[in-house]
C-alpha positions as protocol buffer text, in pm:
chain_id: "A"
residue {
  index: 1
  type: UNK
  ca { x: 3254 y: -3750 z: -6118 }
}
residue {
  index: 2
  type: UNK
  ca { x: 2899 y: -3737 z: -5926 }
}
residue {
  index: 3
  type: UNK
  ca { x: 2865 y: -3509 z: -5664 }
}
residue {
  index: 4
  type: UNK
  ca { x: 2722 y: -3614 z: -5324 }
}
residue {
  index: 5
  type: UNK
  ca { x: 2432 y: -3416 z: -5238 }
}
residue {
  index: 6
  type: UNK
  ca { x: 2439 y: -3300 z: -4873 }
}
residue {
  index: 7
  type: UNK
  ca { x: 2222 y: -3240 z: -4583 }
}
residue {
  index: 8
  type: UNK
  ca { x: 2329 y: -2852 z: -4605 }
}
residue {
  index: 9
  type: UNK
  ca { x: 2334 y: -2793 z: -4960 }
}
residue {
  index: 10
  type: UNK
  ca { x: 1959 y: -2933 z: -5007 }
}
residue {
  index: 11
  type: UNK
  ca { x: 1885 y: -2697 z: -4710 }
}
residue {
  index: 12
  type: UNK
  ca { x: 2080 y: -2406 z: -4905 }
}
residue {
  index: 13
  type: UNK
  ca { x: 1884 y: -2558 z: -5253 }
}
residue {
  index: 14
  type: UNK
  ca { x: 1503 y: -2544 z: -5104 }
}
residue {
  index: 15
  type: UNK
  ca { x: 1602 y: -2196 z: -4952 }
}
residue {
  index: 16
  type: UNK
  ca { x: 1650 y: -2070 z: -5256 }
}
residue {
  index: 17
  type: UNK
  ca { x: 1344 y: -2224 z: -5386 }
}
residue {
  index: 18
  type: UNK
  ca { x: 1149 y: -2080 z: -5154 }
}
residue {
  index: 19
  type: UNK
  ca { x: 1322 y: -1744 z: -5242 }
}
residue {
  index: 20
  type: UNK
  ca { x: 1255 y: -1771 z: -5569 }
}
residue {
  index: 21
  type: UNK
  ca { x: 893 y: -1896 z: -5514 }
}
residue {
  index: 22
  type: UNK
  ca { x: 835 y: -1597 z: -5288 }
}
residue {
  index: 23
  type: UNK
  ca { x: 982 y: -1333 z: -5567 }
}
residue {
  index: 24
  type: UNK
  ca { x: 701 y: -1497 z: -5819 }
}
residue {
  index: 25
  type: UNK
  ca { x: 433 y: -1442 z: -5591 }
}
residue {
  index: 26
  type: UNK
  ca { x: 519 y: -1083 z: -5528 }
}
residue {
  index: 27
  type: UNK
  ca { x: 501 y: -1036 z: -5888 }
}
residue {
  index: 28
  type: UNK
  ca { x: 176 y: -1209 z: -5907 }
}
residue {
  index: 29
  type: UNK
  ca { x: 25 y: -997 z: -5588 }
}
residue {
  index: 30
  type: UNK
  ca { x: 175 y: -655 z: -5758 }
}
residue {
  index: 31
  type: UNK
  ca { x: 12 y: -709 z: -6066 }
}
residue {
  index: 32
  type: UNK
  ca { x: -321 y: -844 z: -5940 }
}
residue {
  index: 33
  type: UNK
  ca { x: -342 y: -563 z: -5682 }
}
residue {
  index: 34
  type: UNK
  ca { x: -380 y: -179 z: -5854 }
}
residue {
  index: 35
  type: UNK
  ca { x: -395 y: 24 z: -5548 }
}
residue {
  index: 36
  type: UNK
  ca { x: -120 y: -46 z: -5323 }
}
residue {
  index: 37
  type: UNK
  ca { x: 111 y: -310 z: -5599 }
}
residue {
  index: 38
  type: UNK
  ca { x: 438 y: -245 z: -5386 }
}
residue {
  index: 39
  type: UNK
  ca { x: 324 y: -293 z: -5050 }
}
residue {
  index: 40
  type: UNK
  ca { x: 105 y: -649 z: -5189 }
}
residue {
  index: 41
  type: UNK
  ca { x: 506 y: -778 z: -5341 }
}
residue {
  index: 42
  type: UNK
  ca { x: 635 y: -739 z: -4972 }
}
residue {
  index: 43
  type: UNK
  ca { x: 364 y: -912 z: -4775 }
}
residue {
  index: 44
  type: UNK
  ca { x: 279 y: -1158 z: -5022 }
}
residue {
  index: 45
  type: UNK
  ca { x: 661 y: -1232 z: -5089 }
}
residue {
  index: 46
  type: UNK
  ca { x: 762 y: -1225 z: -4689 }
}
residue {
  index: 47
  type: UNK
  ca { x: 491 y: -1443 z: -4617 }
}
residue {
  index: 48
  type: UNK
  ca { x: 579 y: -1729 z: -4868 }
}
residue {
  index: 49
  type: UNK
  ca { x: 969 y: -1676 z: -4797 }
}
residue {
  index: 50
  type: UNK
  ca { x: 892 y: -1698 z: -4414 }
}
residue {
  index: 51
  type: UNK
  ca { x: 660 y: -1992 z: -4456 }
}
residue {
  index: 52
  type: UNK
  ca { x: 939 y: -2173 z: -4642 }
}
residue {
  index: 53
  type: UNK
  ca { x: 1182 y: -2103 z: -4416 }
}
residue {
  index: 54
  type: UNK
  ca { x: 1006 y: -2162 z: -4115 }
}
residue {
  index: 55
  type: UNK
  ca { x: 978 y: -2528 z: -4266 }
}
residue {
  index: 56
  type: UNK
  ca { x: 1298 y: -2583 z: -4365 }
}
residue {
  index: 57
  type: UNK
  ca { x: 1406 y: -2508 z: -3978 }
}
residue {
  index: 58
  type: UNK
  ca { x: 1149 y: -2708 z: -3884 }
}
residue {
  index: 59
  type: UNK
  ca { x: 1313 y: -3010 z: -4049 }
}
residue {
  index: 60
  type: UNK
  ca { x: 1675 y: -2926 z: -3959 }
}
residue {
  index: 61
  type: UNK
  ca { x: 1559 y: -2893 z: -3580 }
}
residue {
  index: 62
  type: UNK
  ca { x: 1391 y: -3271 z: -3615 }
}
residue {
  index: 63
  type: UNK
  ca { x: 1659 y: -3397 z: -3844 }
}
residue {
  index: 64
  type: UNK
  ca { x: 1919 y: -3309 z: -3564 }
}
residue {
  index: 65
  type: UNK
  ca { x: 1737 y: -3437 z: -3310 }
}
residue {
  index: 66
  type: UNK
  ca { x: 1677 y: -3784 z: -3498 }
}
residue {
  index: 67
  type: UNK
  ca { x: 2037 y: -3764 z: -3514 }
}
residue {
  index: 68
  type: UNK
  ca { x: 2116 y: -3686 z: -3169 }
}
residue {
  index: 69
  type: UNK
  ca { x: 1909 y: -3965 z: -3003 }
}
residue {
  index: 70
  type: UNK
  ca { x: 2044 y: -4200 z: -3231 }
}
residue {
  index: 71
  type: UNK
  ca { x: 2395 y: -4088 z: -3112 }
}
residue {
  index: 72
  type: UNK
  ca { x: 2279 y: -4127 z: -2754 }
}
residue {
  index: 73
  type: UNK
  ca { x: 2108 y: -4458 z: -2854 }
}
residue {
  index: 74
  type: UNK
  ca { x: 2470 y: -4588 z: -2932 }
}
residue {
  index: 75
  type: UNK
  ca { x: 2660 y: -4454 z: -2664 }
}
residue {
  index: 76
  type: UNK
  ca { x: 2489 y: -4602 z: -2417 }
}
residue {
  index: 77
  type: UNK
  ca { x: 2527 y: -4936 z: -2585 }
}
């Protein structure tokens, strides 16, 4: 049986991508910086988690408002 791939569970999908993009990074910051290696993870792997995120609610917020004028479009038909 196929599964049908939903609006929320790609949103749920390319969070975790992003999450697990953002943990790589980290790991490439910490090794690539010898001084301060902890503090490099956290700002390197924020920024890339935040970045991802901040574009995946970027979409939702245009998705649903696609959505809602095209509900509004048809009521007032």
């Amino acid at each position: 049986m196929t599964r049908r791939v939903t609006f929320k569970r790609s949103v749920a999908q390319a969070m975790a991508l992003f999450a697990v993009l953002g943990l790589f990074w980290a790991l490439v910051g910490a090794r690539l910086d010898q001084d301060h290696p902890l503090r490099t993870m956290v700002v390197v792997g924020c920024s890339v988690i935040g970045a991802g995120w901040l574009l995946l609610a970027v979409v939702v917020v245009v998705r649903l408002r696609r959505l809602r004028a095209s509900r509004d479009a048809v009521s007032e038909r």
